[in-house]
Amino acid sequence: MILTQLAAPPPVHFAVNPLDAQSLLAAFGTIGIAVILFAETGLLIGFFLPGDSLLFTAGLLCAGSAASPGRLSLPWVLLAAAVGALAGAQTGYLLGRRAGPAFLARTKSRKISDGAARAAEILQKYGYAKAIVLARFLPIVRTVLNPLAGILDVPVRAFTLWQILGGLVWTIGLVLAGYTLGASIPNIDHYLLPIIALIVVISLVPVAFELLRSRRAHRKKSA
């Protein structure tokens, strides 16, 4: 029996699901939070990354028991989330000022094109302050609006001020919401999957409303 146990070591899993917040946190930990949020808010190729569910799940894991192997440190998670989100948005803005128009002209991604159109509409409708802050809570839009703000020559000071404010509200708010829920429910780790699924659905609700609104507006124009 001893020989059998030695010959059959436990399997090691290397695969990481970039769409699964729990998988990303298990693989990369706190540093991964900063890197993933930077990619989602600063690089157009990161529009598919799960920013909302990542932040909320990280907050849940901060509230886990001290003996839990996946437990994270709340101060470090808050710092990593803020640094990644703020640095990413500012980088996206600078990239937009330099190379954004050429990229948008060449891209074949419908999601990026639609996100750019919606981000431009939000900037025009709400103005710099509201648009930049609200975009943080809209998947895809928060990825595209930053470089688009650079393309449209939004003043550096205005963009920096409002992206910092919006980024802090978004990151700290979701992390603390997850932490509060985790601290109030014993053994919250057992419910991670359904909670993450719920967060994903909630984060997509604004996008669904915007798609319906766009289709209705398009139909009215066609009529």
Short mmCIF file of C-alpha atoms in Angstrom, two decimals:
data_model
loop_
_atom_site.label_atom_id
_atom_site.label_comp_id
_atom_site.label_asym_id
_atom_site.label_seq_id
_atom_site.Cartn_x
_atom_site.Cartn_y
_atom_site.Cartn_z
CA MET A 1 0.00 0.00 0.00
CA ILE A 2 2.90 2.29 0.76
CA LEU A 3 4.31 1.63 -2.72
CA THR A 4 0.94 2.45 -4.26
CA GLN A 5 0.79 5.77 -2.44
CA LEU A 6 4.33 6.65 -3.52
CA ALA A 7 3.61 5.74 -7.11
CA ALA A 8 0.45 7.83 -7.30
CA PRO A 9 1.19 11.38 -6.13
CA PRO A 10 -1.70 13.84 -6.06
CA PRO A 11 -2.34 15.55 -9.40
CA VAL A 12 -0.96 19.06 -9.91
CA HIS A 13 -3.13 21.52 -11.82
CA PHE A 14 -1.42 24.30 -13.77
CA ALA A 15 -4.35 25.60 -15.82
CA VAL A 16 -5.66 29.06 -14.94
CA ASN A 17 -9.05 30.24 -16.13
CA PRO A 18 -8.73 33.98 -16.95
CA LEU A 19 -12.52 34.36 -16.72
CA ASP A 20 -12.73 32.87 -13.22
CA ALA A 21 -11.92 35.25 -10.37
CA GLN A 22 -11.33 32.43 -7.89
CA SER A 23 -8.92 30.70 -10.28
CA LEU A 24 -6.97 33.92 -10.83
CA LEU A 25 -6.71 34.65 -7.11
CA ALA A 26 -5.62 31.09 -6.33
CA ALA A 27 -2.92 31.25 -8.98
CA PHE A 28 -1.55 34.79 -8.53
CA GLY A 29 -2.74 36.03 -5.13
CA THR A 30 -2.59 39.71 -4.18
CA ILE A 31 -0.03 40.67 -6.85
CA GLY A 32 -2.34 39.20 -9.46
CA ILE A 33 -5.07 41.65 -8.42
CA ALA A 34 -2.91 44.62 -9.37
CA VAL A 35 -1.78 43.05 -12.65
CA ILE A 36 -5.27 41.96 -13.72
CA LEU A 37 -6.90 45.29 -12.91
CA PHE A 38 -4.11 47.10 -14.73
CA ALA A 39 -4.72 44.97 -17.82
CA GLU A 40 -8.49 45.37 -17.66
CA THR A 41 -8.47 49.16 -17.24
CA GLY A 42 -5.34 50.03 -19.19
CA LEU A 43 -5.10 47.62 -22.12
CA LEU A 44 -7.88 47.11 -24.64
CA ILE A 45 -7.05 43.40 -24.82
CA GLY A 46 -8.08 43.06 -21.16
CA PHE A 47 -11.78 43.83 -21.67
CA PHE A 48 -12.75 40.20 -20.93
CA LEU A 49 -11.12 40.06 -17.47
CA PRO A 50 -13.48 39.78 -14.46
CA GLY A 51 -12.75 43.00 -12.58
CA ASP A 52 -15.96 43.22 -10.53
CA SER A 53 -16.04 39.58 -9.43
CA LEU A 54 -12.28 39.65 -8.78
CA LEU A 55 -12.58 42.54 -6.33
CA PHE A 56 -15.62 41.11 -4.56
CA THR A 57 -14.09 37.63 -4.31
CA ALA A 58 -10.85 39.08 -2.95
CA GLY A 59 -12.87 40.81 -0.23
CA LEU A 60 -14.58 37.53 0.62
CA LEU A 61 -11.24 35.76 0.91
CA CYS A 62 -9.93 38.52 3.19
CA ALA A 63 -12.73 37.66 5.61
CA GLY A 64 -11.98 33.92 5.57
CA SER A 65 -10.75 32.08 8.61
CA ALA A 66 -7.11 32.53 9.60
CA ALA A 67 -6.49 28.84 8.91
CA SER A 68 -7.83 29.07 5.37
CA PRO A 69 -5.03 28.58 2.80
CA GLY A 70 -6.65 31.05 0.41
CA ARG A 71 -7.05 33.85 2.93
CA LEU A 72 -5.81 37.27 1.79
CA SER A 73 -4.75 40.38 3.69
CA LEU A 74 -7.33 43.17 3.46
CA PRO A 75 -4.86 46.13 3.54
CA TRP A 76 -2.68 44.56 0.84
CA VAL A 77 -5.70 43.71 -1.32
CA LEU A 78 -7.00 47.28 -1.08
CA LEU A 79 -3.57 48.65 -1.99
CA ALA A 80 -3.06 46.26 -4.90
CA ALA A 81 -6.54 46.92 -6.27
CA ALA A 82 -6.17 50.70 -6.09
CA VAL A 83 -2.68 50.70 -7.64
CA GLY A 84 -3.70 48.38 -10.49
CA ALA A 85 -6.92 50.24 -11.32
CA LEU A 86 -5.45 53.75 -11.12
CA ALA A 87 -2.22 52.97 -12.96
CA GLY A 88 -4.14 51.04 -15.61
CA ALA A 89 -6.59 53.86 -16.32
CA GLN A 90 -3.82 56.44 -16.58
CA THR A 91 -1.83 54.17 -18.89
CA GLY A 92 -4.86 53.59 -21.08
CA TYR A 93 -5.39 57.34 -21.32
CA LEU A 94 -1.77 57.96 -22.38
CA LEU A 95 -1.91 55.15 -24.92
CA GLY A 96 -5.09 56.64 -26.32
CA ARG A 97 -3.45 60.03 -26.82
CA ARG A 98 -0.57 58.46 -28.74
CA ALA A 99 -1.86 55.44 -30.63
CA GLY A 100 -5.59 55.17 -29.99
CA PRO A 101 -7.05 56.43 -33.28
CA ALA A 102 -4.94 54.05 -35.37
CA PHE A 103 -5.85 51.07 -33.17
CA LEU A 104 -9.59 51.72 -33.25
CA ALA A 105 -9.45 52.14 -37.02
CA ARG A 106 -7.82 48.71 -37.41
CA THR A 107 -9.60 46.69 -34.75
CA LYS A 108 -12.02 43.98 -35.89
CA SER A 109 -13.49 43.38 -32.42
CA ARG A 110 -17.16 44.29 -32.35
CA LYS A 111 -17.14 44.50 -28.55
CA ILE A 112 -14.33 47.05 -28.57
CA SER A 113 -15.99 49.08 -31.33
CA ASP A 114 -19.35 49.05 -29.54
CA GLY A 115 -17.67 49.87 -26.24
CA ALA A 116 -15.86 52.82 -27.84
CA ALA A 117 -19.12 54.13 -29.29
CA ARG A 118 -20.88 53.82 -25.95
CA ALA A 119 -17.97 55.43 -24.08
CA ALA A 120 -18.00 58.39 -26.47
CA GLU A 121 -21.75 58.74 -25.95
CA ILE A 122 -21.33 58.67 -22.17
CA LEU A 123 -18.62 61.36 -22.30
CA GLN A 124 -20.82 63.57 -24.44
CA LYS A 125 -23.99 63.00 -22.41
CA TYR A 126 -22.68 63.20 -18.84
CA GLY A 127 -19.51 65.25 -19.15
CA TYR A 128 -16.04 64.33 -17.97
CA ALA A 129 -16.69 63.91 -14.24
CA LYS A 130 -19.78 61.69 -14.30
CA ALA A 131 -18.69 59.72 -17.35
CA ILE A 132 -15.26 58.80 -16.01
CA VAL A 133 -16.62 57.82 -12.59
CA LEU A 134 -19.64 55.87 -13.90
CA ALA A 135 -17.55 54.01 -16.47
CA ARG A 136 -15.72 52.23 -13.65
CA PHE A 137 -18.87 50.25 -12.91
CA LEU A 138 -19.59 49.20 -16.52
CA PRO A 139 -17.68 46.19 -17.88
CA ILE A 140 -15.99 46.79 -21.27
CA VAL A 141 -16.86 50.50 -21.08
CA ARG A 142 -14.34 51.01 -18.27
CA THR A 143 -11.72 49.39 -20.50
CA VAL A 144 -12.46 51.47 -23.59
CA LEU A 145 -13.26 54.85 -22.04
CA ASN A 146 -9.74 55.48 -20.76
CA PRO A 147 -7.96 55.38 -24.14
CA LEU A 148 -10.98 57.07 -25.73
CA ALA A 149 -10.61 59.97 -23.29
CA GLY A 150 -7.04 60.32 -24.53
CA ILE A 151 -8.16 60.18 -28.16
CA LEU A 152 -10.77 62.90 -27.53
CA ASP A 153 -8.18 65.11 -25.77
CA VAL A 154 -9.89 65.15 -22.40
CA PRO A 155 -7.70 67.46 -20.24
CA VAL A 156 -5.06 65.52 -18.30
CA ARG A 157 -5.93 67.12 -14.97
CA ALA A 158 -9.65 66.48 -15.32
CA PHE A 159 -9.15 62.87 -16.37
CA THR A 160 -6.61 62.16 -13.63
CA LEU A 161 -8.77 63.67 -10.88
CA TRP A 162 -11.95 61.81 -11.81
CA GLN A 163 -10.35 58.50 -12.69
CA ILE A 164 -8.66 58.46 -9.27
CA LEU A 165 -11.94 59.23 -7.52
CA GLY A 166 -13.89 56.68 -9.55
CA GLY A 167 -11.17 54.06 -9.24
CA LEU A 168 -11.00 54.34 -5.46
CA VAL A 169 -14.78 54.16 -5.07
CA TRP A 170 -14.95 51.13 -7.38
CA THR A 171 -12.09 49.11 -5.92
CA ILE A 172 -12.51 49.93 -2.23
CA GLY A 173 -16.29 49.68 -2.44
CA LEU A 174 -16.37 46.20 -3.98
CA VAL A 175 -13.57 44.81 -1.82
CA LEU A 176 -15.20 46.07 1.38
CA ALA A 177 -18.60 44.80 0.23
CA GLY A 178 -17.13 41.33 -0.19
CA TYR A 179 -15.29 41.59 3.12
CA THR A 180 -18.43 42.70 4.97
CA LEU A 181 -20.45 39.81 3.55
CA GLY A 182 -17.68 37.33 4.32
CA ALA A 183 -17.31 38.57 7.89
CA SER A 184 -21.05 38.31 8.55
CA ILE A 185 -21.58 34.78 7.18
CA PRO A 186 -19.67 31.85 8.74
CA ASN A 187 -17.85 29.51 6.33
CA ILE A 188 -18.45 31.86 3.42
CA ASP A 189 -15.77 29.95 1.46
CA HIS A 190 -18.32 27.18 0.85
CA TYR A 191 -20.54 29.57 -1.12
CA LEU A 192 -17.91 31.20 -3.33
CA LEU A 193 -19.09 29.78 -6.66
CA PRO A 194 -22.75 30.87 -6.43
CA ILE A 195 -21.73 34.26 -5.03
CA ILE A 196 -19.25 34.83 -7.86
CA ALA A 197 -21.87 33.82 -10.39
CA LEU A 198 -24.31 36.32 -8.86
CA ILE A 199 -21.72 39.12 -9.01
CA VAL A 200 -21.02 38.35 -12.67
CA VAL A 201 -24.73 38.51 -13.46
CA ILE A 202 -25.18 41.78 -11.56
CA SER A 203 -22.17 43.35 -13.31
CA LEU A 204 -23.68 42.47 -16.69
CA VAL A 205 -27.08 44.01 -15.93
CA PRO A 206 -26.01 47.58 -16.92
CA VAL A 207 -24.53 46.23 -20.14
CA ALA A 208 -27.78 44.40 -20.95
CA PHE A 209 -29.80 47.56 -20.35
CA GLU A 210 -27.47 49.54 -22.59
CA LEU A 211 -27.77 46.96 -25.37
CA LEU A 212 -31.57 47.09 -25.16
CA ARG A 213 -31.50 50.88 -25.15
CA SER A 214 -29.21 50.97 -28.19
CA ARG A 215 -31.40 48.54 -30.11
CA ARG A 216 -34.55 50.53 -29.35
CA ALA A 217 -32.86 53.75 -30.42
CA HIS A 218 -31.66 52.08 -33.61
CA ARG A 219 -35.17 50.82 -34.39
CA LYS A 220 -36.63 54.29 -33.86
CA LYS A 221 -34.08 55.79 -36.24
CA SER A 222 -34.81 53.10 -38.83
CA ALA A 223 -38.54 53.70 -38.50
#
